[in-house]
Every structure is written in structure tokens, then in C-alpha cells.
Coordinates of C-alpha atoms and ligand atoms in Angstrom, one line a residue:
M1 CA 0.0 0.0 0.0
S2 CA 1.5 3.3 -1.0
V3 CA 0.8 6.9 -0.1
A4 CA -1.4 8.9 -2.4
S5 CA 0.6 11.5 -4.3
H6 CA -1.2 14.5 -2.8
T7 CA -0.6 13.1 0.7
A8 CA 3.1 12.5 -0.1
E9 CA 3.4 16.1 -1.2
Q10 CA 1.9 17.3 2.1
I11 CA 4.2 15.1 4.1
T12 CA 7.3 16.4 2.2
A13 CA 6.2 19.9 3.1
V14 CA 6.1 19.1 6.9
R15 CA 9.3 20.3 8.7
L16 CA 10.1 18.2 11.8
S17 CA 12.7 19.1 14.5
G18 CA 13.9 15.6 15.3
R19 CA 12.2 15.5 18.7
P20 CA 9.7 12.7 19.5
L21 CA 6.8 12.7 17.0
V22 CA 3.1 12.6 17.8
V23 CA 0.9 11.7 14.8
C24 CA -2.6 12.5 15.8
D25 CA -6.0 11.9 14.1
V26 CA -8.5 14.8 14.3
D27 CA -12.1 13.5 14.2
E28 CA -13.2 11.9 17.5
V29 CA -9.8 12.4 18.9
V30 CA -9.1 16.2 18.9
L31 CA -12.5 17.5 17.6
S32 CA -15.8 15.9 18.5
F33 CA -17.3 14.3 15.5
I34 CA -20.1 11.9 16.4
G35 CA -22.1 14.5 18.3
P36 CA -22.2 17.2 15.6
F37 CA -22.6 14.5 12.9
E38 CA -25.7 13.2 14.7
T39 CA -27.1 16.7 14.9
Y40 CA -26.5 17.1 11.1
L41 CA -28.1 13.7 10.5
A42 CA -31.2 14.6 12.5
D43 CA -31.6 17.8 10.6
S44 CA -31.4 15.8 7.4
G45 CA -33.9 13.1 8.3
F46 CA -31.6 10.4 9.7
R47 CA -30.4 9.0 13.0
L48 CA -27.3 7.1 14.2
V49 CA -27.9 4.0 16.2
A50 CA -24.9 3.0 18.1
R51 CA -25.2 -0.8 17.8
S52 CA -21.7 -1.5 16.6
Y53 CA -18.5 0.5 16.0
G54 CA -18.7 2.4 12.7
L55 CA -21.2 4.4 10.6
T56 CA -22.2 2.1 7.8
G57 CA -25.2 -0.1 8.9
N58 CA -25.9 2.2 11.8
I59 CA -27.5 5.1 10.1
E60 CA -31.3 4.9 9.6
R61 CA -34.0 7.0 8.0
L62 CA -36.1 8.7 10.6
D63 CA -39.3 8.0 8.6
D64 CA -39.1 4.3 8.1
G65 CA -36.2 3.1 10.2
T66 CA -34.3 1.5 7.3
A67 CA -30.5 1.5 7.3
I68 CA -28.9 3.4 4.4
A69 CA -26.2 2.1 2.1
Q70 CA -22.5 2.9 2.2
A71 CA -22.7 5.2 -0.8
E72 CA -25.3 7.4 1.0
V73 CA -23.3 7.4 4.2
G74 CA -20.4 8.7 2.1
R75 CA -22.6 11.4 0.6
L76 CA -23.8 12.5 4.1
L77 CA -20.2 12.6 5.4
D78 CA -19.1 14.7 2.4
E79 CA -21.9 17.2 3.0
F80 CA -21.1 17.3 6.7
F81 CA -17.4 18.1 6.0
A82 CA -18.4 20.7 3.4
R83 CA -21.0 22.6 5.5
E84 CA -21.1 21.6 9.1
T85 CA -17.6 21.3 10.6
A86 CA -17.9 24.6 12.4
R87 CA -20.1 22.7 14.8
Q88 CA -17.2 20.5 15.9
R89 CA -15.9 21.4 19.3
P90 CA -12.6 20.2 20.9
V91 CA -12.6 17.0 22.8
E92 CA -12.3 17.6 26.5
G93 CA -8.7 18.1 27.5
A94 CA -7.3 17.7 23.9
I95 CA -6.1 21.2 23.4
D96 CA -4.4 21.5 26.7
A97 CA -2.8 18.1 26.4
L98 CA -1.4 18.8 22.9
A99 CA -0.2 22.2 23.9
A100 CA 1.7 20.7 26.8
L101 CA 3.2 17.9 24.5
E102 CA 4.4 20.5 22.0
A103 CA 7.1 21.5 24.6
V104 CA 8.7 18.0 24.1
A105 CA 7.5 16.7 20.8
D106 CA 6.6 17.5 17.2
I107 CA 2.9 17.2 16.5
V108 CA 1.3 16.4 13.1
F109 CA -2.4 16.0 12.4
L110 CA -3.1 13.1 10.0
T111 CA -6.7 13.2 9.0
N112 CA -8.7 11.1 6.5
L113 CA -10.5 13.8 4.8
P114 CA -11.3 14.8 1.2
K115 CA -8.4 17.1 0.3
A116 CA -10.8 19.9 -0.7
Y117 CA -11.5 20.4 3.0
R118 CA -7.9 20.3 4.3
D119 CA -7.4 24.0 4.4
T120 CA -10.7 24.7 6.3
R121 CA -9.8 21.9 8.7
A122 CA -6.3 23.4 9.3
E123 CA -7.7 26.9 9.9
M124 CA -10.2 25.5 12.4
L125 CA -7.4 23.8 14.3
V126 CA -5.4 27.1 14.4
D127 CA -8.5 28.8 15.7
H128 CA -8.7 26.2 18.5
G129 CA -5.1 26.9 19.5
V130 CA -3.4 23.8 17.9
P131 CA -1.6 25.2 14.9
Y132 CA 0.3 22.1 13.9
P133 CA 0.8 20.7 10.4
V134 CA -2.3 19.0 8.9
V135 CA -1.9 16.2 6.4
A136 CA -5.0 15.0 4.6
N137 CA -4.8 11.3 3.8
E138 CA -7.0 8.7 2.2
G139 CA -7.1 5.0 2.9
P140 CA -5.1 3.1 5.5
K141 CA -2.7 5.3 7.5
G142 CA 0.2 2.9 8.0
P143 CA 2.2 4.1 4.9
A144 CA 1.7 7.8 5.7
V145 CA 2.8 7.3 9.3
G146 CA 5.8 5.4 8.0
R147 CA 6.9 8.3 5.8
L148 CA 6.4 10.9 8.6
A149 CA 8.4 8.6 11.0
A150 CA 11.2 8.3 8.6
T151 CA 12.0 12.0 8.8
G152 CA 11.1 12.7 12.5
G153 CA 12.6 11.8 15.8
R154 CA 11.8 8.9 18.2
P155 CA 9.7 7.7 19.8
V156 CA 6.8 8.0 17.4
F157 CA 3.2 8.0 18.7
F158 CA 0.1 7.4 16.7
L159 CA -3.4 8.2 17.9
D160 CA -6.7 7.4 16.1
D161 CA -10.3 6.3 16.8
S162 CA -10.7 4.1 13.8
P163 CA -9.8 0.4 14.3
S164 CA -8.8 0.0 10.7
N165 CA -6.3 2.9 11.0
I166 CA -4.9 1.5 14.3
V167 CA -4.4 -2.0 12.7
S168 CA -2.8 -0.4 9.6
V169 CA -0.2 1.5 11.6
R170 CA 0.4 -1.4 14.0
D171 CA 0.9 -3.9 11.1
A172 CA 3.2 -1.5 9.3
A173 CA 5.2 -1.1 12.5
A174 CA 5.2 2.6 11.6
A175 CA 4.9 3.9 15.2
D176 CA 6.6 2.9 18.5
H177 CA 3.4 3.5 20.5
V178 CA -0.1 3.0 19.0
I179 CA -2.9 4.6 21.0
H180 CA -6.5 3.8 20.3
F181 CA -8.4 6.9 21.4
V182 CA -12.2 7.1 21.1
A183 CA -13.7 10.2 22.7
D184 CA -17.4 9.3 22.3
R185 CA -18.3 7.2 25.4
R186 CA -20.9 5.0 23.5
F187 CA -18.4 4.1 20.8
F188 CA -15.5 3.7 23.2
D189 CA -17.6 1.0 25.0
L190 CA -18.5 -0.7 21.7
V191 CA -15.1 -0.9 20.2
D192 CA -13.3 -4.2 20.5
P193 CA -9.9 -4.2 22.1
I194 CA -7.1 -4.4 19.6
D195 CA -4.0 -6.6 20.3
G196 CA -0.5 -5.2 20.1
I197 CA -1.2 -1.6 21.0
A198 CA 0.2 0.6 23.8
L199 CA -3.0 2.2 25.2
R200 CA -6.8 2.3 24.7
S201 CA -8.3 5.4 26.1
N202 CA -11.0 8.0 26.0
S203 CA -9.2 10.4 28.3
W204 CA -6.7 13.1 27.2
T205 CA -5.4 13.3 30.8
E206 CA -4.5 9.6 30.7
T207 CA -3.2 9.8 27.1
G208 CA -1.1 12.9 27.7
D209 CA 0.5 11.4 30.8
F210 CA 1.2 8.2 28.9
I211 CA 3.0 10.0 26.1
R212 CA 4.9 12.2 28.5
A213 CA 6.1 9.1 30.5
A214 CA 7.1 7.2 27.4
I215 CA 9.1 10.2 26.1
D216 CA 10.8 10.6 29.6
A217 CA 11.7 6.9 29.6
A218 CA 13.1 7.1 26.1
T219 CA 15.1 10.2 27.0
R220 CA 16.6 8.5 30.1
K221 CA 17.7 5.5 28.0
A222 CA 19.3 7.6 25.4
Ligands
MG301 MG1 -11.1 9.8 13.5

């Protein structure tokens, strides 16, 4: 699996200092996603039923309760990112934790998002006080994290809510510490534990402390 060319270009433009590297997803890790997306769905005549982890199969029409197909889920997501992302608020503790980590690490946001929305997303993160580089990716994140890690310092941390992204980065051995972070409590409870990762969390206090301790331990060893 390779990196899409537009993603590779963005990665090449990222300047890293050689300090430890934190590669962090955005939706449902730094910015709330499920809540605002549910509001958007309700306004559009749909609802999310948290029966299992994921969106496809869990979005129903309000009028007849039928689940909608993946293509329509994709269309709703696209509309949401085009029109509604201003409703996304920071996840509790995320901004403070990242700002504290910036003292000891490089931070890069790696977000699976249509590239047309990348700049809006980056401006929004700046407005929230986390002005770190934003890379818009598509597909599995393992290859993109591998590229970032190749030019950054160690240790490398990767945070994401999506099990497929977690597995992709774990299997690519692209990060030293893989952290499965799901802010939404219902989905955190629904998600299956994944083997071979460093931490599963829905708390930025716990996650920030974990990253800080791992950096301290690596610094002592060096
Ligand atoms: Mg996400």
C-alpha cells in the first residue's frame, strides 16, 4: 500500500525538528465528530444508532427506520465536512494536552478527509489553538505514518479512533506506540480491544500522561 501523491506532497512539506513525534488523528480524537454529525443527521432526516462500531449499517432513516447504504453514508459525510464542521468542538482536554506535549514533541495531524476540505480543517485547528501541520490522507494510515516517522525523531506515537487505521499502523510497525483513542463514550464502550497496541483510552489526561512518561523513559535511556 503506498501513499497517495497529494498526501506524499503534504508530508514532504512538513518540517520536523527531530524531537519525538506525535501523529494524531482529528475527528473523534481532537475534535468531536459523532455529536455534531448526529445533529446534522437529525436535521437531514436520519439518525445514528450505536449498535456497533462504525457508521455504515448504523444510520437509519427517521421516517421508516431502514438502514442506508454505504454510498449514501459517504454522501452525508461529504456534506457534513463541506458545510457543518464549524459545529465540531474540541474533545475535553485535547487542546491543553497537545499544547503541553508541544514542549517536548513535534505534533502532526493526519486526518482522512477529502483534500478539498484540508485548508478549512487546518484553519479551524489554528482557531482552537493547535496550529500544527495538517496532512489529509486517504485510505489506511500505515504508509503515511511510516513516511512521517522516517523524517522525524523517536519515539513515534500514533493516535486514532478508527480500528482500521490502528491496525494499519500497527501492522506497518510505523509507530513505537499506537494509541486507540475514542472520545465518544458509547463508541468507546462498543469498540473491540485491539492486540499489540500501547493504550486504549477516552481520556486526554491519561493519554497525555502516557505519552509524556514514554518520552521521559526514552530520554533516560538515550
Ligand atoms: Mg477519526
